């Protein structure tokens, strides 16, 4: 993650894996289940998604998961409009 967005918009992993999010700048992020749609925050948790509510202070990294169900799961940053990440679990 940079100051205002994810450096990739999606990531594909295998069932049972976790992801590590790295905050590469001195900017906080709060990552939760959901997405930004046309500038509006839409909290939502898909069936089978791990509950995500992770705070980054800046220049830190944290693990999210594991994702134990195959599917497409959306994460977003509640602070930064448009900051979306799609996790595809196969
Ligand atoms: Cu953010």
Short mmCIF file of N, CA, C and O and ligand atoms in Angstrom, two decimals:
data_model
loop_
_atom_site.label_atom_id
_atom_site.label_comp_id
_atom_site.label_asym_id
_atom_site.label_seq_id
_atom_site.Cartn_x
_atom_site.Cartn_y
_atom_site.Cartn_z
N UNK A 1 0.84 -1.19 0.00
CA UNK A 1 0.00 0.00 0.00
C UNK A 1 0.89 1.24 0.00
O UNK A 1 1.88 1.30 0.72
N UNK A 2 0.49 2.20 -0.83
CA UNK A 2 1.17 3.50 -0.78
C UNK A 2 0.29 4.46 0.03
O UNK A 2 -0.51 4.02 0.84
N UNK A 3 0.44 5.74 -0.20
CA UNK A 3 -0.25 6.71 0.66
C UNK A 3 -1.76 6.68 0.51
O UNK A 3 -2.49 6.99 1.45
N UNK A 4 -2.24 6.34 -0.68
CA UNK A 4 -3.69 6.43 -0.92
C UNK A 4 -4.30 5.22 -1.59
O UNK A 4 -5.50 5.23 -1.85
N UNK A 5 -3.50 4.19 -1.89
CA UNK A 5 -4.10 3.06 -2.58
C UNK A 5 -3.28 1.79 -2.40
O UNK A 5 -2.15 1.84 -1.89
N UNK A 6 -3.87 0.68 -2.84
CA UNK A 6 -3.12 -0.56 -2.94
C UNK A 6 -2.24 -0.48 -4.18
O UNK A 6 -2.65 0.08 -5.21
N UNK A 7 -1.06 -1.07 -4.13
CA UNK A 7 -0.17 -1.03 -5.29
C UNK A 7 -0.60 -2.01 -6.36
O UNK A 7 -0.18 -1.88 -7.52
N UNK A 8 -1.41 -3.01 -6.01
CA UNK A 8 -2.09 -3.85 -7.00
C UNK A 8 -3.57 -3.83 -6.64
O UNK A 8 -3.93 -3.65 -5.48
N UNK A 9 -4.42 -4.01 -7.65
CA UNK A 9 -5.86 -3.95 -7.38
C UNK A 9 -6.45 -5.30 -7.04
O UNK A 9 -7.55 -5.39 -6.49
N UNK A 10 -5.70 -6.38 -7.40
CA UNK A 10 -6.20 -7.71 -7.04
C UNK A 10 -5.04 -8.65 -6.81
O UNK A 10 -3.92 -8.43 -7.29
N UNK A 11 -5.34 -9.71 -6.06
CA UNK A 11 -4.34 -10.73 -5.78
C UNK A 11 -5.04 -12.08 -5.80
O UNK A 11 -6.20 -12.19 -5.35
N UNK A 12 -4.36 -13.08 -6.35
CA UNK A 12 -4.93 -14.43 -6.41
C UNK A 12 -4.10 -15.35 -5.52
O UNK A 12 -2.87 -15.37 -5.61
N UNK A 13 -4.80 -16.07 -4.66
CA UNK A 13 -4.12 -16.98 -3.73
C UNK A 13 -4.83 -18.33 -3.74
O UNK A 13 -5.90 -18.47 -4.31
N UNK A 14 -4.20 -19.30 -3.10
CA UNK A 14 -4.82 -20.62 -2.95
C UNK A 14 -5.62 -20.65 -1.66
O UNK A 14 -5.28 -19.98 -0.68
N UNK A 15 -6.65 -21.48 -1.67
CA UNK A 15 -7.48 -21.68 -0.49
C UNK A 15 -6.60 -22.05 0.70
O UNK A 15 -5.72 -22.90 0.57
N UNK A 16 -6.83 -21.41 1.83
CA UNK A 16 -6.06 -21.69 3.03
C UNK A 16 -4.92 -20.72 3.26
O UNK A 16 -4.35 -20.68 4.35
N UNK A 17 -4.58 -19.94 2.23
CA UNK A 17 -3.49 -18.98 2.38
C UNK A 17 -3.98 -17.66 2.97
O UNK A 17 -5.18 -17.35 2.93
N UNK A 18 -3.04 -16.90 3.49
CA UNK A 18 -3.30 -15.54 3.97
C UNK A 18 -2.56 -14.57 3.05
O UNK A 18 -1.74 -14.98 2.23
N UNK A 19 -2.86 -13.30 3.18
CA UNK A 19 -2.08 -12.29 2.47
C UNK A 19 -1.39 -11.40 3.50
O UNK A 19 -1.87 -11.27 4.63
N UNK A 20 -0.28 -10.82 3.11
CA UNK A 20 0.41 -9.86 3.96
C UNK A 20 0.31 -8.49 3.29
O UNK A 20 0.71 -8.33 2.13
N UNK A 21 -0.27 -7.55 3.98
CA UNK A 21 -0.34 -6.18 3.48
C UNK A 21 0.79 -5.38 4.10
O UNK A 21 1.01 -5.44 5.31
N UNK A 22 1.51 -4.66 3.23
CA UNK A 22 2.66 -3.87 3.68
C UNK A 22 2.35 -2.40 3.43
O UNK A 22 2.07 -1.99 2.30
N UNK A 23 2.38 -1.63 4.50
CA UNK A 23 2.18 -0.18 4.39
C UNK A 23 3.56 0.45 4.21
O UNK A 23 4.36 0.50 5.13
N UNK A 24 3.85 0.89 2.97
CA UNK A 24 5.21 1.31 2.62
C UNK A 24 5.48 2.78 2.94
O UNK A 24 6.58 3.27 2.68
N UNK A 25 4.49 3.48 3.46
CA UNK A 25 4.65 4.90 3.76
C UNK A 25 4.15 5.20 5.16
O UNK A 25 3.50 4.36 5.79
N UNK A 26 4.41 6.42 5.64
CA UNK A 26 4.01 6.80 6.99
C UNK A 26 2.60 7.37 7.00
O UNK A 26 2.35 8.50 7.42
N UNK A 27 1.67 6.55 6.48
CA UNK A 27 0.27 6.97 6.38
C UNK A 27 -0.59 5.84 6.93
O UNK A 27 -0.36 4.68 6.59
N UNK A 28 -1.57 6.15 7.79
CA UNK A 28 -2.42 5.08 8.32
C UNK A 28 -3.44 4.58 7.31
O UNK A 28 -3.84 5.32 6.39
N UNK A 29 -3.83 3.33 7.46
CA UNK A 29 -4.92 2.74 6.68
C UNK A 29 -5.75 1.88 7.63
O UNK A 29 -5.21 1.30 8.57
N UNK A 30 -7.04 1.81 7.38
CA UNK A 30 -7.92 0.89 8.12
C UNK A 30 -8.59 0.00 7.08
O UNK A 30 -9.38 0.48 6.26
N UNK A 31 -8.23 -1.28 7.08
CA UNK A 31 -8.71 -2.21 6.06
C UNK A 31 -9.84 -3.06 6.65
O UNK A 31 -9.68 -3.68 7.71
N UNK A 32 -10.95 -3.05 5.95
CA UNK A 32 -12.12 -3.84 6.37
C UNK A 32 -12.74 -4.53 5.16
O UNK A 32 -12.33 -4.31 4.02
N UNK A 33 -13.75 -5.36 5.41
CA UNK A 33 -14.50 -6.03 4.34
C UNK A 33 -15.44 -5.02 3.68
O UNK A 33 -16.22 -4.36 4.37
N UNK A 34 -15.37 -4.97 2.35
CA UNK A 34 -16.27 -4.09 1.61
C UNK A 34 -15.53 -3.44 0.47
O UNK A 34 -14.44 -3.86 0.09
N UNK A 35 -16.14 -2.41 -0.10
CA UNK A 35 -15.50 -1.73 -1.22
C UNK A 35 -16.07 -0.33 -1.38
O UNK A 35 -17.14 -0.01 -0.87
N UNK A 36 -15.31 0.48 -2.09
CA UNK A 36 -15.78 1.80 -2.53
C UNK A 36 -16.47 1.62 -3.87
O UNK A 36 -15.90 1.01 -4.78
N UNK A 37 -17.68 2.13 -3.99
CA UNK A 37 -18.42 2.08 -5.24
C UNK A 37 -18.87 3.51 -5.59
O UNK A 37 -19.64 4.11 -4.84
N UNK A 38 -18.33 4.02 -6.67
CA UNK A 38 -18.67 5.40 -7.10
C UNK A 38 -18.51 6.41 -5.96
O UNK A 38 -19.37 7.27 -5.77
N UNK A 39 -17.43 6.26 -5.21
CA UNK A 39 -17.13 7.24 -4.18
C UNK A 39 -17.82 7.02 -2.84
O UNK A 39 -17.64 7.80 -1.91
N UNK A 40 -18.61 5.94 -2.75
CA UNK A 40 -19.33 5.66 -1.51
C UNK A 40 -18.80 4.37 -0.89
O UNK A 40 -18.67 3.36 -1.59
N UNK A 41 -18.52 4.40 0.41
CA UNK A 41 -18.06 3.20 1.11
C UNK A 41 -19.22 2.24 1.28
O UNK A 41 -20.29 2.63 1.76
N UNK A 42 -19.00 0.99 0.89
CA UNK A 42 -20.04 -0.04 0.99
C UNK A 42 -19.50 -1.21 1.81
O UNK A 42 -18.93 -2.16 1.25
N UNK A 43 -19.65 -1.16 3.12
CA UNK A 43 -19.22 -2.31 3.93
C UNK A 43 -20.02 -3.54 3.56
O UNK A 43 -21.24 -3.44 3.36
N UNK A 44 -19.36 -4.66 3.44
CA UNK A 44 -20.04 -5.92 3.11
C UNK A 44 -19.08 -7.06 3.37
O UNK A 44 -17.87 -6.89 3.20
N UNK A 45 -19.62 -8.17 3.81
CA UNK A 45 -18.77 -9.35 4.01
C UNK A 45 -19.39 -10.51 3.27
O UNK A 45 -20.55 -10.84 3.49
N UNK A 46 -18.63 -11.09 2.35
CA UNK A 46 -19.14 -12.20 1.56
C UNK A 46 -19.18 -13.47 2.42
O UNK A 46 -18.36 -13.62 3.33
N UNK A 47 -20.10 -14.40 2.10
CA UNK A 47 -20.09 -15.70 2.79
C UNK A 47 -18.71 -16.36 2.63
O UNK A 47 -18.17 -16.38 1.53
N UNK A 48 -18.14 -16.82 3.73
CA UNK A 48 -16.86 -17.50 3.67
C UNK A 48 -15.66 -16.58 3.80
O UNK A 48 -14.52 -17.05 3.88
N UNK A 49 -15.88 -15.27 3.85
CA UNK A 49 -14.76 -14.33 3.99
C UNK A 49 -14.30 -14.28 5.44
O UNK A 49 -15.13 -14.36 6.36
N UNK A 50 -13.00 -14.14 5.66
CA UNK A 50 -12.55 -13.87 7.04
C UNK A 50 -12.97 -12.45 7.41
O UNK A 50 -13.00 -11.56 6.56
N UNK A 51 -13.34 -12.25 8.67
CA UNK A 51 -13.69 -10.90 9.13
C UNK A 51 -12.40 -10.08 9.21
O UNK A 51 -11.45 -10.48 9.87
N UNK A 52 -12.38 -8.96 8.51
CA UNK A 52 -11.17 -8.13 8.44
C UNK A 52 -11.45 -6.76 9.04
O UNK A 52 -12.42 -6.09 8.67
N UNK A 53 -10.64 -6.39 10.01
CA UNK A 53 -10.68 -5.03 10.58
C UNK A 53 -9.28 -4.76 11.13
O UNK A 53 -8.99 -5.03 12.28
N UNK A 54 -8.41 -4.29 10.25
CA UNK A 54 -6.98 -4.20 10.57
C UNK A 54 -6.51 -2.77 10.39
O UNK A 54 -6.75 -2.15 9.34
N UNK A 55 -5.86 -2.24 11.41
CA UNK A 55 -5.37 -0.87 11.36
C UNK A 55 -3.86 -0.85 11.14
O UNK A 55 -3.12 -1.57 11.80
N UNK A 56 -3.45 -0.03 10.21
CA UNK A 56 -2.02 0.21 9.94
C UNK A 56 -1.69 1.62 10.39
O UNK A 56 -2.43 2.56 10.11
N UNK A 57 -0.55 1.76 11.06
CA UNK A 57 -0.12 3.07 11.53
C UNK A 57 0.78 3.78 10.54
O UNK A 57 0.97 4.99 10.60
N UNK A 58 1.36 3.00 9.63
CA UNK A 58 2.35 3.54 8.71
C UNK A 58 3.65 2.79 8.86
O UNK A 58 4.09 2.53 9.98
N UNK A 59 4.26 2.42 7.72
CA UNK A 59 5.51 1.65 7.72
C UNK A 59 5.41 0.39 8.57
O UNK A 59 6.31 0.09 9.36
N UNK A 60 4.29 -0.32 8.40
CA UNK A 60 4.13 -1.59 9.11
C UNK A 60 3.47 -2.61 8.17
O UNK A 60 3.05 -2.26 7.07
N UNK A 61 3.43 -3.85 8.62
CA UNK A 61 2.80 -4.87 7.79
C UNK A 61 2.02 -5.82 8.68
O UNK A 61 2.38 -6.04 9.85
N UNK A 62 0.94 -6.34 8.13
CA UNK A 62 0.09 -7.26 8.89
C UNK A 62 -0.47 -8.32 7.97
O UNK A 62 -0.67 -8.09 6.78
N UNK A 63 -0.77 -9.47 8.59
CA UNK A 63 -1.33 -10.58 7.84
C UNK A 63 -2.86 -10.54 7.92
O UNK A 63 -3.42 -10.19 8.96
N UNK A 64 -3.50 -10.89 6.81
CA UNK A 64 -4.96 -10.96 6.76
C UNK A 64 -5.33 -12.33 6.24
O UNK A 64 -4.84 -12.79 5.22
N UNK A 65 -6.23 -12.98 6.95
CA UNK A 65 -6.65 -14.31 6.56
C UNK A 65 -6.55 -15.26 7.75
O UNK A 65 -6.51 -14.81 8.89
N UNK A 66 -6.51 -16.54 7.51
CA UNK A 66 -6.51 -17.17 6.20
C UNK A 66 -7.87 -17.10 5.50
O UNK A 66 -8.89 -16.95 6.15
N UNK A 67 -7.81 -17.20 4.16
CA UNK A 67 -9.01 -17.30 3.34
C UNK A 67 -9.26 -18.79 3.10
O UNK A 67 -8.52 -19.44 2.37
N UNK A 68 -10.29 -19.31 3.76
CA UNK A 68 -10.49 -20.77 3.76
C UNK A 68 -11.56 -21.21 2.77
O UNK A 68 -11.85 -22.40 2.68
N UNK A 69 -12.17 -20.25 2.07
CA UNK A 69 -13.23 -20.57 1.12
C UNK A 69 -12.86 -20.00 -0.25
O UNK A 69 -12.40 -18.85 -0.32
N UNK A 70 -13.05 -20.77 -1.30
CA UNK A 70 -12.80 -20.27 -2.65
C UNK A 70 -13.83 -19.21 -3.01
O UNK A 70 -14.99 -19.30 -2.62
N UNK A 71 -13.39 -18.18 -3.72
CA UNK A 71 -14.32 -17.14 -4.14
C UNK A 71 -13.60 -15.82 -4.35
O UNK A 71 -12.37 -15.76 -4.39
N UNK A 72 -14.39 -14.77 -4.49
CA UNK A 72 -13.86 -13.42 -4.70
C UNK A 72 -14.28 -12.56 -3.52
O UNK A 72 -15.48 -12.47 -3.20
N UNK A 73 -13.29 -11.96 -2.87
CA UNK A 73 -13.54 -11.23 -1.63
C UNK A 73 -13.00 -9.80 -1.75
O UNK A 73 -11.89 -9.60 -2.24
N UNK A 74 -13.80 -8.85 -1.31
CA UNK A 74 -13.42 -7.45 -1.46
C UNK A 74 -13.04 -6.83 -0.13
O UNK A 74 -13.73 -6.99 0.88
N UNK A 75 -11.92 -6.13 -0.19
CA UNK A 75 -11.43 -5.38 0.97
C UNK A 75 -11.27 -3.92 0.56
O UNK A 75 -11.00 -3.63 -0.60
N UNK A 76 -11.43 -3.01 1.52
CA UNK A 76 -11.24 -1.60 1.22
C UNK A 76 -10.67 -0.88 2.42
O UNK A 76 -10.68 -1.39 3.54
N UNK A 77 -10.15 0.29 2.15
CA UNK A 77 -9.64 1.15 3.21
C UNK A 77 -10.71 2.18 3.54
O UNK A 77 -11.16 2.90 2.65
N UNK A 78 -11.11 2.21 4.81
CA UNK A 78 -12.20 3.11 5.19
C UNK A 78 -11.76 4.57 5.17
O UNK A 78 -12.60 5.47 5.18
N UNK A 79 -10.45 4.82 5.13
CA UNK A 79 -9.95 6.20 5.15
C UNK A 79 -9.86 6.79 3.75
O UNK A 79 -10.20 7.96 3.54
N UNK A 80 -9.41 5.99 2.78
CA UNK A 80 -9.06 6.53 1.47
C UNK A 80 -10.08 6.13 0.40
O UNK A 80 -10.16 4.95 0.03
N UNK A 81 -10.80 7.12 -0.09
CA UNK A 81 -11.82 6.88 -1.10
C UNK A 81 -11.23 6.18 -2.33
O UNK A 81 -10.20 6.62 -2.85
N UNK A 82 -11.87 5.10 -2.75
CA UNK A 82 -11.44 4.38 -3.94
C UNK A 82 -10.37 3.33 -3.70
O UNK A 82 -9.94 2.67 -4.64
N UNK A 83 -9.96 3.17 -2.45
CA UNK A 83 -8.88 2.23 -2.14
C UNK A 83 -9.45 0.82 -1.96
O UNK A 83 -9.89 0.45 -0.86
N UNK A 84 -9.46 0.07 -3.05
CA UNK A 84 -10.09 -1.26 -3.08
C UNK A 84 -9.06 -2.34 -3.40
O UNK A 84 -8.16 -2.12 -4.20
N UNK A 85 -9.26 -3.50 -2.81
CA UNK A 85 -8.45 -4.68 -3.14
C UNK A 85 -9.39 -5.88 -3.30
O UNK A 85 -10.25 -6.10 -2.46
N UNK A 86 -9.22 -6.62 -4.38
CA UNK A 86 -9.98 -7.85 -4.60
C UNK A 86 -9.06 -9.04 -4.34
O UNK A 86 -7.97 -9.11 -4.91
N UNK A 87 -9.49 -9.93 -3.48
CA UNK A 87 -8.74 -11.16 -3.20
C UNK A 87 -9.49 -12.32 -3.85
O UNK A 87 -10.66 -12.57 -3.52
N UNK A 88 -8.82 -12.98 -4.79
CA UNK A 88 -9.41 -14.13 -5.49
C UNK A 88 -8.79 -15.38 -4.89
O UNK A 88 -7.56 -15.54 -4.89
N UNK A 89 -9.63 -16.24 -4.36
CA UNK A 89 -9.17 -17.47 -3.71
C UNK A 89 -9.60 -18.65 -4.56
O UNK A 89 -10.79 -18.81 -4.86
N UNK A 90 -8.60 -19.46 -4.97
CA UNK A 90 -8.88 -20.60 -5.86
C UNK A 90 -8.67 -21.91 -5.13
O UNK A 90 -7.91 -21.98 -4.21
CU1 LIG B 1 -5.92 3.82 3.27
#
